[in-house]
PDB file of C-alpha atoms in Angstrom:
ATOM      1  CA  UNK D 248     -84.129  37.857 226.179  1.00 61.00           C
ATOM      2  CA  UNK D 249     -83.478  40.416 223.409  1.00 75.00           C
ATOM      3  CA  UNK D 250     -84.547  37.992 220.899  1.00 79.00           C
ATOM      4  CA  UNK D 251     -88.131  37.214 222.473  1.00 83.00           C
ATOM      5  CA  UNK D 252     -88.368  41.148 222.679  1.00 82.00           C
ATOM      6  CA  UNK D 253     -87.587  41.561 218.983  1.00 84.00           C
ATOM      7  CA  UNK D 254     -90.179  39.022 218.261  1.00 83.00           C
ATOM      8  CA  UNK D 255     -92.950  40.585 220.393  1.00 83.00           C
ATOM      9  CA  UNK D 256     -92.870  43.664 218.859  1.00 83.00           C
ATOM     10  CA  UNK D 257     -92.669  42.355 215.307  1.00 84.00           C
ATOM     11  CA  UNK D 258     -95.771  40.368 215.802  1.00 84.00           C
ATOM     12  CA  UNK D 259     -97.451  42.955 217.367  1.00 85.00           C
ATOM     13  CA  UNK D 260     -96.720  45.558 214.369  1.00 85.00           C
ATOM     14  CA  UNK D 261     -97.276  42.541 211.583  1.00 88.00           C
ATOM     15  CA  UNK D 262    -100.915  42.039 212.411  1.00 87.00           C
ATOM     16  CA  UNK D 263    -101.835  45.750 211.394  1.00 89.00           C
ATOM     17  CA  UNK D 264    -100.062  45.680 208.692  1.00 90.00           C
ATOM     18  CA  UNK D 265    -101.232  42.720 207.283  1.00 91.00           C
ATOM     19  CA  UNK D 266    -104.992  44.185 207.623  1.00 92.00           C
ATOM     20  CA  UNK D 267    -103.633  47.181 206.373  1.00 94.00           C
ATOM     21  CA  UNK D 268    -102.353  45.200 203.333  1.00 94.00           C
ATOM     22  CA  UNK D 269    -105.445  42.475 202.676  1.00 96.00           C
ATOM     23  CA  UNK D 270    -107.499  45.440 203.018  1.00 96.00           C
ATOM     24  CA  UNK D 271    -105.671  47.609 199.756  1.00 97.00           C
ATOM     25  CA  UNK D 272    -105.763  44.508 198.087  1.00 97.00           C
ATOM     26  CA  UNK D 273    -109.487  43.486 198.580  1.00 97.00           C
ATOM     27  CA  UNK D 274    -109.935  47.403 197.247  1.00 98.00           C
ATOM     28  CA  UNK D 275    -107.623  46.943 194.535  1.00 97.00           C
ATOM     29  CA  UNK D 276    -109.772  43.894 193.319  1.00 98.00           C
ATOM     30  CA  UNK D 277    -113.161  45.316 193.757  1.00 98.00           C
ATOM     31  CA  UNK D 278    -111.891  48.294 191.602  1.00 98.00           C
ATOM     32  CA  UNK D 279    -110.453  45.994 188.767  1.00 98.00           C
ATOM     33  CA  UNK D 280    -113.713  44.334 188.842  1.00 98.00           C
ATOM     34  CA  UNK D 281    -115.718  47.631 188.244  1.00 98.00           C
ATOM     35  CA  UNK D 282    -113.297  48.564 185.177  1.00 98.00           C
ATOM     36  CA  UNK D 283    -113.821  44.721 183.667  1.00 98.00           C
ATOM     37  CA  UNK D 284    -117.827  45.100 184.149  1.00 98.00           C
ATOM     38  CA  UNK D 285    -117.834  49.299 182.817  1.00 98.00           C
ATOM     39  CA  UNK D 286    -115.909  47.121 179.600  1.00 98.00           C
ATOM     40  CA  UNK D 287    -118.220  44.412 179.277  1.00 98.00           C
ATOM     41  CA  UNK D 288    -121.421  47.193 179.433  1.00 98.00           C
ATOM     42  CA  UNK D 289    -119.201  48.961 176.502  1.00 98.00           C
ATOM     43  CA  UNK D 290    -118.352  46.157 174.190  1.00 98.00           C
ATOM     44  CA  UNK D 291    -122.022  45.125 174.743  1.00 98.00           C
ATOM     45  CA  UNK D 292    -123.068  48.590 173.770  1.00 98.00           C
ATOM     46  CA  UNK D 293    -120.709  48.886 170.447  1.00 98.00           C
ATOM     47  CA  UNK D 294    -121.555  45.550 169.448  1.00 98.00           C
ATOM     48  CA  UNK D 295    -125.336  46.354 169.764  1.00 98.00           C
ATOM     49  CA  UNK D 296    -124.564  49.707 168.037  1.00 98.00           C
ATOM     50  CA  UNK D 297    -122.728  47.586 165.618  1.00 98.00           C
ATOM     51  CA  UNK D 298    -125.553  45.726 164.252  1.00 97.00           C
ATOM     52  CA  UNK D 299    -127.975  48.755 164.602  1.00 98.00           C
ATOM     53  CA  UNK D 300    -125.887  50.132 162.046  1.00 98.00           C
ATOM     54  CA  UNK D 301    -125.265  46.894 160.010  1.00 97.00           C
ATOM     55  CA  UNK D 302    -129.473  46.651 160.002  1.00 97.00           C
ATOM     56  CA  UNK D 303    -129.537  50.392 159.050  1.00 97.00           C
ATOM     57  CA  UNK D 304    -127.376  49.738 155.787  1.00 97.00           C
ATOM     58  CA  UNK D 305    -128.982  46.684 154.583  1.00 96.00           C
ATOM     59  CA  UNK D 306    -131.991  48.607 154.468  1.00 97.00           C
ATOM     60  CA  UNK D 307    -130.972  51.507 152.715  1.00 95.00           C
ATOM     61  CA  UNK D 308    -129.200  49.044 150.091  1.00 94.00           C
ATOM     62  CA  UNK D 309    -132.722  47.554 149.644  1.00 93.00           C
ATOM     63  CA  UNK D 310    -134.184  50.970 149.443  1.00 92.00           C
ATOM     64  CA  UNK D 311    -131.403  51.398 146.536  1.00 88.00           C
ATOM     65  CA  UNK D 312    -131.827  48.701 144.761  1.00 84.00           C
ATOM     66  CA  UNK D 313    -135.825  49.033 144.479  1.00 84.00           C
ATOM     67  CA  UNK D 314    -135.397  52.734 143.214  1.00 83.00           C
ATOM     68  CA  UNK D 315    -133.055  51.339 140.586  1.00 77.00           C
ATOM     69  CA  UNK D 316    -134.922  48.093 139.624  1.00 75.00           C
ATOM     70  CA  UNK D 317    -137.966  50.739 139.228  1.00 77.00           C
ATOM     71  CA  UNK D 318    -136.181  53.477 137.011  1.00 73.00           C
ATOM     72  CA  UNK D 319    -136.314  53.305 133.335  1.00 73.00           C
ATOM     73  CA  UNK D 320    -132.397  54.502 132.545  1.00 73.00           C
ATOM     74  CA  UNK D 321    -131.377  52.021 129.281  1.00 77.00           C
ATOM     75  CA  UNK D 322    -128.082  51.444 130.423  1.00 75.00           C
ATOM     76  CA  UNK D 323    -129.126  49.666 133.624  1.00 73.00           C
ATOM     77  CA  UNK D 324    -132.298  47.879 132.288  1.00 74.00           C
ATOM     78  CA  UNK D 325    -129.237  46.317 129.455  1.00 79.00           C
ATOM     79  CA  UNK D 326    -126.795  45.641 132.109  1.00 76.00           C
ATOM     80  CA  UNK D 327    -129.563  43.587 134.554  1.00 75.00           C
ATOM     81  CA  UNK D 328    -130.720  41.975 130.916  1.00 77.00           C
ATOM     82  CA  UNK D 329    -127.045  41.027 130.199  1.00 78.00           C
ATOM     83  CA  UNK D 330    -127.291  39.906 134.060  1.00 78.00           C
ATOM     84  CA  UNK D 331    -130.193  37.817 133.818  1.00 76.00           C
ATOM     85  CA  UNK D 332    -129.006  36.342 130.452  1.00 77.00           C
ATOM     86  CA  UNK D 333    -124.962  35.307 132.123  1.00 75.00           C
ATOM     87  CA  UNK D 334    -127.353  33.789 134.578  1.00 75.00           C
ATOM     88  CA  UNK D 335    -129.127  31.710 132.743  1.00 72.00           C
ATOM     89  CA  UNK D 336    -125.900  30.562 130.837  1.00 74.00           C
ATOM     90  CA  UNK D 337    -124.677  29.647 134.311  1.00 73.00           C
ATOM     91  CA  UNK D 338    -127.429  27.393 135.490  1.00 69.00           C
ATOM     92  CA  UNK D 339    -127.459  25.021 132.392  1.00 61.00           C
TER      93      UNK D 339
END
């Protein structure tokens, strides 16, 4: 009879404990979700930041490299002649 007693009362306490416990870990795994979305929205922002920056550069090399192609220094119009010239040696 003791046994069937013992039983009883384990059952009864098991079943709020095991909503108890489903109910931390359903929480637990809407919370990890959150985190692993907020991460997604930040590697999508850095890697849109990323080529903001990349696009930002490649223009300002361009911007570079039209002031110098327009200046008159004699060392640089040499150097892109001597450019030109290993160039042409190059494509024969």
């Amino acid at each position: 009879m003791d046994f069937v007693g013992l039983v009883a009362v384990v059952m009864v306490f098991s079943i709020p404990l095991t909503a108890i416990w489903t109910t931390h870990i359903r929480q637990s795994q809407k919370i990890k979700a959150s985190i692993i979305k907020d991460e997604i929205e930040l590697e999508r922002l850095r890697y849109d930041n990323f080529l903001l920056e990349t696009e930002k550069m490649r223009i300002d090399l361009q911007q570079k490299q039209a002031s110098l192609i327009e200046s008159n220094d004699p060392v640089l119009m040499s150097l892109q002649k001597k450019t030109e010239n290993d160039i042409k040696i190059t494509s024969l």
